[in-house]
Coordinates of C-alpha atoms in Angstrom, one line a residue:
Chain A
X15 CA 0.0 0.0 0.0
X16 CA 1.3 3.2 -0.8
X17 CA 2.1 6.1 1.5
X18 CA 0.1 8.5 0.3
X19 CA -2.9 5.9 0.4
X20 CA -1.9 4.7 4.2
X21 CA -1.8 8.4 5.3
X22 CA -5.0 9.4 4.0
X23 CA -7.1 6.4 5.6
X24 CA -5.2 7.2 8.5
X25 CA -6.0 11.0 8.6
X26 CA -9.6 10.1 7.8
X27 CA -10.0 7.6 10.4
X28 CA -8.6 7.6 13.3
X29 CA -8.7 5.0 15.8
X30 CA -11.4 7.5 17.7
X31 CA -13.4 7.6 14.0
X32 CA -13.0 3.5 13.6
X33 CA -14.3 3.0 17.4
X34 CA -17.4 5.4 16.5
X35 CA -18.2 3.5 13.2
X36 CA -18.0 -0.4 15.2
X37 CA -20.0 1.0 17.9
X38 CA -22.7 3.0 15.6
X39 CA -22.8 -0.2 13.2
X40 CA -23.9 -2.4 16.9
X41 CA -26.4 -0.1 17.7
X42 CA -27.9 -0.1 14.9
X43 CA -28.0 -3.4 14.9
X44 CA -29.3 -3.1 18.4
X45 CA -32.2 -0.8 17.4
X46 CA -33.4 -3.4 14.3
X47 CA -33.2 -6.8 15.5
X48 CA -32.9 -6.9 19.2
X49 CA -35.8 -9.1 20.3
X50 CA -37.4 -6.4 22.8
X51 CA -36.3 -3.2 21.5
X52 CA -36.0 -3.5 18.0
X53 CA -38.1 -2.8 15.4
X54 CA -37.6 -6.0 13.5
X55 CA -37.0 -4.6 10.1
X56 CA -33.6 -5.5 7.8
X57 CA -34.9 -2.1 6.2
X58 CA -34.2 0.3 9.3
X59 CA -31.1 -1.7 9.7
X60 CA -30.0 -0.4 6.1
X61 CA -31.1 3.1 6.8
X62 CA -29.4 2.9 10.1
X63 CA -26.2 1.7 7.5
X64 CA -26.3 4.3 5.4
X65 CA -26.1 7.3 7.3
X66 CA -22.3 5.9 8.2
X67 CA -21.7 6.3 4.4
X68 CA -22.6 9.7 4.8
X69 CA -20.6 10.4 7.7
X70 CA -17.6 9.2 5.7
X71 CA -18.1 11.8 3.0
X72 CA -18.4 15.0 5.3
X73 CA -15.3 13.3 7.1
X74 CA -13.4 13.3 3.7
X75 CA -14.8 16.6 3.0
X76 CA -13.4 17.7 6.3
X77 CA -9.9 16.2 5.4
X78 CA -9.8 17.7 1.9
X79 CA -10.4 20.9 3.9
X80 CA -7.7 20.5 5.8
X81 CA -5.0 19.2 3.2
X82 CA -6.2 22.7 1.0
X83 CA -5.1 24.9 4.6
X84 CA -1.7 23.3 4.4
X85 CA -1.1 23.9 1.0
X86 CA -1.5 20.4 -0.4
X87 CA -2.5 21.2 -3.8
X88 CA 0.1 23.5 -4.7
X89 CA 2.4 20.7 -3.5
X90 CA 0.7 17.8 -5.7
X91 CA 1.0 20.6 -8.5
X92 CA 4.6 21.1 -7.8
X93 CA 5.1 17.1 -7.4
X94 CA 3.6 15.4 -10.2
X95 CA 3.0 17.8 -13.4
X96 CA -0.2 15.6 -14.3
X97 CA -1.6 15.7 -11.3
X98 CA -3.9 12.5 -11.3
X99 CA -1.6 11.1 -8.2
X100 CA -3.6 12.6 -5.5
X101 CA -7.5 12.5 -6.2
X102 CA -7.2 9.0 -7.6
X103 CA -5.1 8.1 -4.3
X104 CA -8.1 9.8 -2.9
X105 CA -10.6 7.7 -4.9
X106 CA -9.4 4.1 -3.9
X107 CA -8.9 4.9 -0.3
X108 CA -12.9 6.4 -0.6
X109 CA -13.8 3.1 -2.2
X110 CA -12.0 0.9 0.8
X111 CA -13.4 2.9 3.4
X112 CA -16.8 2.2 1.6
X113 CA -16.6 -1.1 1.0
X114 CA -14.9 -1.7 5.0
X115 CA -18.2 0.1 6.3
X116 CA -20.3 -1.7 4.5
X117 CA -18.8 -5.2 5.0
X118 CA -19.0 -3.9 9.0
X119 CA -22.2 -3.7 8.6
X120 CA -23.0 -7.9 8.1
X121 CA -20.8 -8.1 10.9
X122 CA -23.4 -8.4 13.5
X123 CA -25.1 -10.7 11.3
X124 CA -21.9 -12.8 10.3
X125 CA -21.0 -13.2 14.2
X126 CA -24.4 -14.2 15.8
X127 CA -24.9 -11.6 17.9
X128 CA -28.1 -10.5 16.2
X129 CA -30.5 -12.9 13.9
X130 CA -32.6 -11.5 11.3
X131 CA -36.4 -11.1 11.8
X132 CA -38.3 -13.9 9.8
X133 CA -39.7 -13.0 6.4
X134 CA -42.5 -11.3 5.8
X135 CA -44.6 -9.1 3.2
X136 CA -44.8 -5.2 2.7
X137 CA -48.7 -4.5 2.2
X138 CA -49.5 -1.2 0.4
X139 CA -52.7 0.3 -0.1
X140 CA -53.6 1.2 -3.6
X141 CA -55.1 3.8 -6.0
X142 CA -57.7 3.0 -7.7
X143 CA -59.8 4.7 -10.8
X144 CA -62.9 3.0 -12.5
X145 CA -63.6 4.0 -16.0
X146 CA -66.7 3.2 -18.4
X147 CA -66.8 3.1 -21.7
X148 CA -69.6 3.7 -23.6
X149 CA -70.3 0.1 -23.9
X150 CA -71.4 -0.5 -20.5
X151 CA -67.9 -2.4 -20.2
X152 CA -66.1 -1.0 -16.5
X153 CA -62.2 -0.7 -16.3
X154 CA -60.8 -0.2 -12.9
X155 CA -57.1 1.8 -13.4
X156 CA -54.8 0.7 -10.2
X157 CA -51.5 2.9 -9.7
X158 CA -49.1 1.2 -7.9
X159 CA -47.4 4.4 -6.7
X160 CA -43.6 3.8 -8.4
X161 CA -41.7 0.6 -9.4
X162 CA -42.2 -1.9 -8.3
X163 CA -40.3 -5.4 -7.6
X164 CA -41.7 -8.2 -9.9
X165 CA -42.4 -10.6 -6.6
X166 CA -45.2 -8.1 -6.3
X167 CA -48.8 -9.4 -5.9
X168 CA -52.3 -7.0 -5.3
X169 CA -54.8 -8.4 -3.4
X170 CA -58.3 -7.6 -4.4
X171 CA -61.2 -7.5 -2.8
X172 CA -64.9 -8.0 -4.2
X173 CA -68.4 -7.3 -3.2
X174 CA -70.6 -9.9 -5.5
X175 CA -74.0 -8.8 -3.1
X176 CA -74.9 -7.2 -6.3
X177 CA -73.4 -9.2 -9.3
X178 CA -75.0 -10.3 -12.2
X179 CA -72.6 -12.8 -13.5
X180 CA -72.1 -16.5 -12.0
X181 CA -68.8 -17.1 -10.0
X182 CA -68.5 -20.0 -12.7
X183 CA -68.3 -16.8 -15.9
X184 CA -66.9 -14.3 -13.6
X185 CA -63.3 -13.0 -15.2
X186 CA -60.9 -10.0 -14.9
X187 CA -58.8 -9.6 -17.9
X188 CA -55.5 -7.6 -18.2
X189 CA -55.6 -6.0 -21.7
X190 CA -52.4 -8.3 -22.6
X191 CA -55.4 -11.5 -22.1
X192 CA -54.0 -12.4 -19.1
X193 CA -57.2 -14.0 -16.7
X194 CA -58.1 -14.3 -13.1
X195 CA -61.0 -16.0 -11.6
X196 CA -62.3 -14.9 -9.1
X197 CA -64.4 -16.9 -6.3
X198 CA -66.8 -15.3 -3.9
X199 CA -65.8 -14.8 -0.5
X200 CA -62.0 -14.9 -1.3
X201 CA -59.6 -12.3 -2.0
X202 CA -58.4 -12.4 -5.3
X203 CA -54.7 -12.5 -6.5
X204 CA -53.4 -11.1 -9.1
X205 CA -49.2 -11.0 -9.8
X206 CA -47.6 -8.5 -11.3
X207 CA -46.3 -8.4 -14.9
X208 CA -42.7 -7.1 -15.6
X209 CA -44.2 -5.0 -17.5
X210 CA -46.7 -3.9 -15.1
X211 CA -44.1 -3.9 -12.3
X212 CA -42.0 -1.2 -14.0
X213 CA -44.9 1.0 -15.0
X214 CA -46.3 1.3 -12.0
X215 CA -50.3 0.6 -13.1
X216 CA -52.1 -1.9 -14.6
X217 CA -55.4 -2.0 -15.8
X218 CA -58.2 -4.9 -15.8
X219 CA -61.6 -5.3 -17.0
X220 CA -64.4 -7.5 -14.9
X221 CA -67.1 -9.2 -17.4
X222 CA -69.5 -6.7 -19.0
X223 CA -72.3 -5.6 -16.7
X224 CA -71.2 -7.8 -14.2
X225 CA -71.8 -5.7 -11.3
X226 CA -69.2 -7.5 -9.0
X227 CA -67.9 -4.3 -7.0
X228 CA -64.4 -3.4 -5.7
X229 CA -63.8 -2.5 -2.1
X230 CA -61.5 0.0 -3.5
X231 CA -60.7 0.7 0.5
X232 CA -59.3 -2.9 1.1
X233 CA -56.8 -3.1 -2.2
X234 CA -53.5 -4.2 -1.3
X235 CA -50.4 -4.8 -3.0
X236 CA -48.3 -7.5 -1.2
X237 CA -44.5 -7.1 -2.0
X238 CA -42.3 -9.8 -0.6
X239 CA -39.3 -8.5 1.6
X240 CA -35.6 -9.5 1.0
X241 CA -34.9 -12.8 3.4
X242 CA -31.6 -12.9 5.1
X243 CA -29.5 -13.4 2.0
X244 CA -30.2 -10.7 0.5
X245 CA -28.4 -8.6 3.0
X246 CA -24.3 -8.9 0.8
X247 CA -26.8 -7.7 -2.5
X248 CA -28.7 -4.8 -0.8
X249 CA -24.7 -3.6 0.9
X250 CA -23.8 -4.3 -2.7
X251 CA -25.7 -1.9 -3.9
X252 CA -25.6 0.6 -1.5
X253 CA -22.0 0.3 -2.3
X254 CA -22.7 1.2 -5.8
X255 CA -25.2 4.1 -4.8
X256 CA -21.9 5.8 -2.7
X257 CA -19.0 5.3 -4.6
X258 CA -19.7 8.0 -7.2
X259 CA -20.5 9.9 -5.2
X260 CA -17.1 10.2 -3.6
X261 CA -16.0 11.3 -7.2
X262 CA -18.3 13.7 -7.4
X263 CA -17.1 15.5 -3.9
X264 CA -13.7 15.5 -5.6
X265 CA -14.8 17.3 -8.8
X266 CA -16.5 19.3 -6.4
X267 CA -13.4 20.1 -4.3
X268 CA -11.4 20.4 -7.3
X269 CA -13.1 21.5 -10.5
X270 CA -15.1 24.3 -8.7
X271 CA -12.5 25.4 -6.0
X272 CA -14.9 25.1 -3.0
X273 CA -14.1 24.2 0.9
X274 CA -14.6 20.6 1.3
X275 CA -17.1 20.7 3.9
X276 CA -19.1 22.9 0.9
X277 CA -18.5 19.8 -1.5
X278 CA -19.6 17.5 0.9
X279 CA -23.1 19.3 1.2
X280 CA -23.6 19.9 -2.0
X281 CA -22.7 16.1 -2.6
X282 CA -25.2 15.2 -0.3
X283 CA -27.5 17.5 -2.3
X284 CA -26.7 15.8 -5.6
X285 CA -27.6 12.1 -3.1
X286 CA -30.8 13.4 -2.1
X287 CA -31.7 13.9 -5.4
X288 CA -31.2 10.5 -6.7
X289 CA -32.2 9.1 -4.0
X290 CA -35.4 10.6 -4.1
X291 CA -38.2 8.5 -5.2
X292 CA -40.5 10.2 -7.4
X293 CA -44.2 9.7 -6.9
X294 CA -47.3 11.3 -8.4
X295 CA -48.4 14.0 -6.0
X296 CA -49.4 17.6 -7.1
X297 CA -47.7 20.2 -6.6
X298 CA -50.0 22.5 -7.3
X299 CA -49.0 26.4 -7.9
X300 CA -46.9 29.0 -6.4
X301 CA -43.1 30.2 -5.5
X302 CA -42.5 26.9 -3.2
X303 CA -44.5 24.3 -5.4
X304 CA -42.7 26.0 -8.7
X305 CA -39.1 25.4 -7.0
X306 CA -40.4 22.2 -6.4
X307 CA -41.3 20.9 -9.6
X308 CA -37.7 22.1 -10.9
X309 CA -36.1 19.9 -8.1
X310 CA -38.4 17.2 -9.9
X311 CA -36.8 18.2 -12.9
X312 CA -33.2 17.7 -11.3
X313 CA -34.6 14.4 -10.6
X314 CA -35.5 13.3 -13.6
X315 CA -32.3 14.6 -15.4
X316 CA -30.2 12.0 -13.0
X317 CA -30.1 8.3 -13.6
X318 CA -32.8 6.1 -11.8
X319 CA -30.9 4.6 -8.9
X320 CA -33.4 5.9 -5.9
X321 CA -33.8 1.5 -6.1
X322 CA -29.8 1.4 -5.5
X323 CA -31.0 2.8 -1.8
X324 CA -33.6 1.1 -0.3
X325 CA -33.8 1.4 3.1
X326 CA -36.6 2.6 5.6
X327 CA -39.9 0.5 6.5
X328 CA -40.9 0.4 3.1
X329 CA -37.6 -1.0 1.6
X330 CA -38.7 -4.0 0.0
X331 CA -40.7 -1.6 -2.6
X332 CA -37.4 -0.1 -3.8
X333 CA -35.2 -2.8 -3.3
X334 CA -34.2 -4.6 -6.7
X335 CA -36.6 -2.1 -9.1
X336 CA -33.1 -0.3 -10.0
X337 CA -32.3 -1.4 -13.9
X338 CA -28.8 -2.1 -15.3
X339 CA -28.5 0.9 -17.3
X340 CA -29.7 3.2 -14.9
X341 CA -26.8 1.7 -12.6
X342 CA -24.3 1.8 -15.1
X343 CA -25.0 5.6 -16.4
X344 CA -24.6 6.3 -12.5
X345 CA -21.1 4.8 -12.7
X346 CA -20.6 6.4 -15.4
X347 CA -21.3 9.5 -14.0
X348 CA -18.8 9.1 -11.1
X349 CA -16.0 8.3 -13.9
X350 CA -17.2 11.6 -15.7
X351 CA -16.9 13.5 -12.4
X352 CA -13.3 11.6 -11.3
X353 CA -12.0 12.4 -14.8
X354 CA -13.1 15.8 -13.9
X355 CA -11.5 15.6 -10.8
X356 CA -8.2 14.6 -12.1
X357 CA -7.6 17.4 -14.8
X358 CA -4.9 19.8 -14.4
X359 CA -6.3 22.9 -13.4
X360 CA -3.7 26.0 -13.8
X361 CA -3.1 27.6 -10.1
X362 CA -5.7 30.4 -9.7
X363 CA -3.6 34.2 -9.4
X364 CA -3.7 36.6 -6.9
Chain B
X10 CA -4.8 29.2 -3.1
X11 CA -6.9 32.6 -2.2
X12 CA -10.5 32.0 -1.9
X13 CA -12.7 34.2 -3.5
X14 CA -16.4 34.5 -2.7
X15 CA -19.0 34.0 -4.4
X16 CA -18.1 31.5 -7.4
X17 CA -20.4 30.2 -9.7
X18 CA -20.1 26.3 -8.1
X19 CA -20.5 28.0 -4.4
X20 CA -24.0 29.5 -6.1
X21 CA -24.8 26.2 -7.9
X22 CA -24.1 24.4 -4.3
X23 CA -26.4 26.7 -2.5
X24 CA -28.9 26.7 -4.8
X25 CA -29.1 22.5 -4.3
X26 CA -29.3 23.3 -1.1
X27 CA -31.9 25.8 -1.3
X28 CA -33.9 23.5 -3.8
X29 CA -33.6 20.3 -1.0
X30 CA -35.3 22.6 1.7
X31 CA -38.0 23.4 -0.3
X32 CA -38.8 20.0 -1.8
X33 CA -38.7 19.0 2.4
X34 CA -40.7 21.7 2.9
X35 CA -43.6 20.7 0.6
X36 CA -43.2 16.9 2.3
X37 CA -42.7 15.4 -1.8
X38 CA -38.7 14.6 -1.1
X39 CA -36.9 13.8 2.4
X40 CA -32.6 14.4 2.3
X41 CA -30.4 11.3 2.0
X42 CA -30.6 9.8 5.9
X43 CA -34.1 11.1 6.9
X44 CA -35.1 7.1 6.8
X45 CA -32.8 6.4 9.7
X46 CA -34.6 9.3 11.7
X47 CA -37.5 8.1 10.9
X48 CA -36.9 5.0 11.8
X49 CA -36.0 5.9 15.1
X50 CA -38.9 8.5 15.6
X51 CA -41.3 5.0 14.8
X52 CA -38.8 3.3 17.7
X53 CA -39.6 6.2 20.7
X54 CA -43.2 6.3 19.1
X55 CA -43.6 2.9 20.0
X56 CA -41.9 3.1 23.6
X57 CA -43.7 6.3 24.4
X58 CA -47.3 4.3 23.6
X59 CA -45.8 1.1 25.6
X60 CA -45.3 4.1 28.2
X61 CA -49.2 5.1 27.4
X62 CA -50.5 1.7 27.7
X63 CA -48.8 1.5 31.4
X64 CA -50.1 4.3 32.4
X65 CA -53.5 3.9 31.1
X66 CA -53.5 7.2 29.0
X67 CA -56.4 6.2 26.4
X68 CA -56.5 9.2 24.1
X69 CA -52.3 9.2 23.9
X70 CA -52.9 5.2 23.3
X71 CA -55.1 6.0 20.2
X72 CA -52.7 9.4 19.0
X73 CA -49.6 7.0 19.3
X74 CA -50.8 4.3 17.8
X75 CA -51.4 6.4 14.4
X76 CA -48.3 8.4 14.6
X77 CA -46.6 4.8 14.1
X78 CA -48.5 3.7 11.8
X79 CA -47.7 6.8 10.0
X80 CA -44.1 6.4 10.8
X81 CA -43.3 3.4 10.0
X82 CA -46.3 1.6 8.4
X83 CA -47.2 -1.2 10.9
X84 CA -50.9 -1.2 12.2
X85 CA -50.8 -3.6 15.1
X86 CA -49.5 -0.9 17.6
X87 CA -53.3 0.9 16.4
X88 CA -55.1 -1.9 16.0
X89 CA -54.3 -2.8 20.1
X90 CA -55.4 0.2 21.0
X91 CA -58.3 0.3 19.3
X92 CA -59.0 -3.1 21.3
X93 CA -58.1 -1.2 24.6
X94 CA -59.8 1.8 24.2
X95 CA -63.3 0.6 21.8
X96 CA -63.9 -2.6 23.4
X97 CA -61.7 -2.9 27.0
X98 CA -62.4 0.4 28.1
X99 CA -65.8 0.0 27.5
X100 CA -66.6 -2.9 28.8
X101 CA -68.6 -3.8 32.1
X102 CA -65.2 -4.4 34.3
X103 CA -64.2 -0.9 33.5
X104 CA -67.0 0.0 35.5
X105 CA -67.7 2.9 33.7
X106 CA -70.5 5.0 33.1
X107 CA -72.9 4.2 30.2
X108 CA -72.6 7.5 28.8
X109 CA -68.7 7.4 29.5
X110 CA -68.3 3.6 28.2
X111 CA -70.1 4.7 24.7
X112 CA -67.9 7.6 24.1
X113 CA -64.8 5.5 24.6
X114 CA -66.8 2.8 22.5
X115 CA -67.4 5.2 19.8
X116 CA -64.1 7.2 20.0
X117 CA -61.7 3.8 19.1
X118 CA -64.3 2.7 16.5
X119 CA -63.6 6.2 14.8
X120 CA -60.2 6.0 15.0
X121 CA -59.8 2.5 13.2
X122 CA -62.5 4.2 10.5
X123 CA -60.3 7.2 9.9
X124 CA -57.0 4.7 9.8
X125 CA -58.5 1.6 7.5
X126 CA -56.8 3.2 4.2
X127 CA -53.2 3.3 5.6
X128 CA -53.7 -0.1 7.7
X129 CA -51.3 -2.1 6.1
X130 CA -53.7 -5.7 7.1
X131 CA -57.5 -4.0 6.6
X132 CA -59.3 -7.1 7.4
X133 CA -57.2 -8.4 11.0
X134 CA -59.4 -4.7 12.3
X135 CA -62.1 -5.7 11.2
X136 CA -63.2 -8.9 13.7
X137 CA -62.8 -5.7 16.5
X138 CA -65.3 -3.6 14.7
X139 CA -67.3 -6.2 14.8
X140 CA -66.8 -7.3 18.5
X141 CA -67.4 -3.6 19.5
X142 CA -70.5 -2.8 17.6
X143 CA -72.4 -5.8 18.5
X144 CA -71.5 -6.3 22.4
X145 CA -70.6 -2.7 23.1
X146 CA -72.4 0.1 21.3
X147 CA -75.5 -1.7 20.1
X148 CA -76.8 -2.7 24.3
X149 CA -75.6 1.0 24.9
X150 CA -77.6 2.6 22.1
X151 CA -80.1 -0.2 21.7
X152 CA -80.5 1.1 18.0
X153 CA -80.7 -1.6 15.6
X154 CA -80.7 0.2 12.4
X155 CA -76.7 1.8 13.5
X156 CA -76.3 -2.0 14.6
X157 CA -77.8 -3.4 11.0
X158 CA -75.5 -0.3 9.5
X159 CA -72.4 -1.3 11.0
X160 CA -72.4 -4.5 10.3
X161 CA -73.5 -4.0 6.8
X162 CA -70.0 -2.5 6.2
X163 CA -68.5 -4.8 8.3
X164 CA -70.0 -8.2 6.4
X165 CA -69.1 -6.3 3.1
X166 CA -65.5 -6.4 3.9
X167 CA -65.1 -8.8 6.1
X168 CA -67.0 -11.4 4.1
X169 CA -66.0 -10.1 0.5
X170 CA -61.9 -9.7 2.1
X171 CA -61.9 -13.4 2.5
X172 CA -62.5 -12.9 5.9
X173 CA -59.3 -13.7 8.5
X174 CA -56.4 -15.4 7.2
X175 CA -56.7 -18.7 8.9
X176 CA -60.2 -18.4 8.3
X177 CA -60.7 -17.7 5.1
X178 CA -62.3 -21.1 3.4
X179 CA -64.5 -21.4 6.1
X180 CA -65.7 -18.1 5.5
X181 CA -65.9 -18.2 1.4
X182 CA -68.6 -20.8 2.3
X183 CA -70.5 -18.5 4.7
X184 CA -70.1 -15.9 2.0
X185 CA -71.9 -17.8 -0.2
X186 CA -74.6 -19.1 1.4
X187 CA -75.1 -15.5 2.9
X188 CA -75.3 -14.3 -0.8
X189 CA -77.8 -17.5 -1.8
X190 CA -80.2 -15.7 0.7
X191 CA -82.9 -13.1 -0.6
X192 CA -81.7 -9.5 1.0
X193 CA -84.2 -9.5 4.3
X194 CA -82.7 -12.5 5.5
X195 CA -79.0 -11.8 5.3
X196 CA -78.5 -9.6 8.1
X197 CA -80.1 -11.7 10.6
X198 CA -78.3 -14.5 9.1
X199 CA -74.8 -12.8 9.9
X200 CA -75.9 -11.9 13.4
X201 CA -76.9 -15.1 13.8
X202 CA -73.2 -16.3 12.7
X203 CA -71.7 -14.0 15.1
X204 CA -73.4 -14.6 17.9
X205 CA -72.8 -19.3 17.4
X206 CA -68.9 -18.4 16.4
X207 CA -67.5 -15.0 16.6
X208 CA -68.5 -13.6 19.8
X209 CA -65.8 -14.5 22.1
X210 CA -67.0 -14.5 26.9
X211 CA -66.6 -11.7 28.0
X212 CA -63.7 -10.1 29.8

């Protein structure tokens, strides 16, 4: 291991730093799985995880801060004429201290101190629009919110008090001729397409003038949640999820000649953002609602990895919805921003 | 290197900034980390209604119970309350007055009412609805047509949900001999139901 590399992951964490992360990573652990405090959720456990992540940036904000005061980068200028050296040494010591807090984190797991709840299901109420054509045919519209994992199933409820049709006739038909049918007095299942699952909605059609009714009240969609092994995949990709942005703080740092504390917020700006998971609400009108929508914008411009970081109570609903491309575009983006990062800049005058 | 104030990434930074406060402000976006405080907002939630619950404090029982549901999406912290306050807290060893019995009666039935769309498990409620209406509010009131209302709605959903999970083959058959019925003979037939099976001794 190089110097420069040892002396960086030294200066960013001490042994005071490395007892805080051990002892934040076991209470965390504490406060999701202990059996009569915990809340019993891998998904707070993760959201518990991440903010460590975040620490680690501010603290190599902090550092890069402090290098700048001691004249550093005048010294990496007068060192190494290409200066690549310094935020690339920069970059892979960000990517081990990633990848050792992360792999911390299954350390609780991994020794036995703490078991994983058992699996269960995320339920989620739904929205639901009914729409008749002219026909007398009814379509009821369902909006799933977002994403949504493929394991996904919506549970359906029916009032046949009122229905016309026998339970032997009685169908509901996706428009791509995919069939349920339904029995009276049971909730109906109906799984997810992929196709449906990435949209968000789906649409199906109950017999013509059946007059079975929906409980639109008691629709729910049932999403699976990750069992124990998915914990290594859902670090993975929080691992993915952080490491460009570590590029991006240098470009920050770098490029546009800021304090590193600075960089680090506005890094954690840039995080927000694309972690940020979109969902059809109104804005409305007005100064606040207006600065809104162009944060939605912002959003939209950025590649879709808000799945990349699923953590919180409702993680399962995030959790694998990320696709390959949009992961790869956000890698992509950190390799724009360390290419950035690692251009010459001439010394500013005066 | 001289620092020179403002540059345009300094503006650019602040103006993220800026832009994450107001999407927080509107409640639409919530910064990187605000799921770990959230998470342990839903964690004191729950040990300040465990607090509730030892102390007896019905109304904090109920307010609790929805702030974690709100928080972090479980309704069985609401749904218990709802038992305590709608059905124990009315009940005869309360020793409560009539008058007082029915408001608490009344008051835990409205809450799970206001609560069904966000409970993540609707129909698990519903058998407490049920309980409450039929042994609590209906010899308080001794009004059959709120009795024969309520339990219309219940019977709608907890018939056409499938009923409880363990249940629920035992109940598609109910269903649908309560639906073979002509329409004056279905809600006695339900009452009749609950009062053989469903109606558990009293406490």
């Amino acid at each position: 291991m190089s110097p420069m590399l040892r002396g960086f992951l030294r200066e960013v964490l001490p042994w005071t730093w490395q007892l805080f992360f051990v002892l934040a990573v076991f209470t965390a652990a504490s406060l999701s799985f202990d059996a009569s405090l915990g809340a019993h959720s891998l998904g707070t456990y993760l959201a518990y995880l991440s903010l460590l992540p975040i620490a680690l940036l501010f603290r190599i904000g902090t550092v890069l801060d402090r290098r700048a005061q001691q004249g550093w980068p005048q010294q990496e200028i007068l060192r190494d004429p290409t200066a690549r050296k310094a935020p690339l040494t920069e970059m892979v010591a960000s990517g081990i201290l990633l990848s050792g807090v992360l792999l911390l984190g299954m350390a609780p797991l991994a020794t036995g101190f703490y078991a994983m709840p058992d699996a269960s299901s995320g339920l989620y109420p739904v929205h639901v629009e009914f729409e008749n054509t002219a026909d007398g045919t009814e379509r009821w519209l369902f909006d799933l919110g977002s994403t949504v994992p493929t394991t996904a199933r919506l549970h359906l409820t029916l009032d046949w008090s009122e229905a016309t049709v026998s339970a032997k006739d009685a169908k509901l038909q996706a428009p791509d001729d995919r069939f349920v049918k339904p029995v009276p007095g049971e909730l109906v299942h109906w799984s997810v397409s992929p196709n449906e699952a990435r949209v968000g909605k789906l649409v199906l059609q109950p017999n013509s003038q059946s007059g079975l009714i929906l409980r639109k009240q008691l629709c729910r969609l049932e999403i699976p949640r990750p069992t124990a092994d998915a914990l290594p995949r859902l670090l993975f990709h929080q691992f993915l999820f952080f490491l460009p942005l570590f590029a991006i703080l240098l470009a920050w740092f770098r490029c546009g000649r800021i304090r590193g504390t600075l960089s680090a917020m506005a890094t954690f700006t840039i995080a927000s953002l694309a972690a940020l998971p979109l969902s059809p609400v109104d804005l409305g009108s007005g100064p606040v609602a207006a600065l809104a929508k162009i944060l939605v914008l912002l959003k939209i411009a950025l590649p879709p990895v808000e799945g990349l970081l699923a953590t919180g109570h409702r993680f399962e609903r995030l959790a694998d919805t990320t696709p390959d491309l949009g992961s790869l575009s956000w890698l992509l983006l950190g390799t724009l921003a360390l290419w950035l990062a690692c251009r010459r800049r001439p010394a500013r005058q005066g | 290197m001289k620092r020179k104030l403002p540059n345009t990434a300094q503006i650019l930074a602040v103006g993220l900034i800026l832009l994450g406060l107001a999407g927080a402000s509107l409640g639409t976006t919530q910064p990187l980390g605000a799921r770990s405080w959230q998470g342990l907002q839903g964690w004191w939630t729950l040990r300040r209604y465990h607090q509730a619950e030892a102390d007896t404090d019905l109304p904090a029982l109920l307010a609790l119970g929805k702030e974690h549901l709100r928080l972090t999406g479980q309704g069985d912290a609401l749904e218990f309350a709802v038992y305590k306050v709608a059905y124990g807290a009315s009940g005869p060893s309360s020793n409560r007055l009539p008058s007082d019995a029915l408001y608490w009666a009344q008051t835990g039935l409205q809450a799970l009412d206001t609560s069904i769309n966000q409970m993540p498990d609707p129909w698990s409620s519903l058998q407490i609805q049920a309980y409450t209406l039929v042994e609590r509010v209906f010899p308080l009131t001794q009004s059959p047509e709120d009795l024969y209302a309520g339990l219309r709605a219940m019977e709608d959903r907890l018939a056409a949900g499938g009923g409880l999970a363990p249940s629920s083959s035992g109940l598609s058959a109910l269903y649908k001999s309560f639906l073979a019925l002509p329409p004056s003979e279905r809600n006695p037939f339900i009452l009749k139901r609950l009062e053989r099976n469903i109606i558990p001794e009293d406490e």
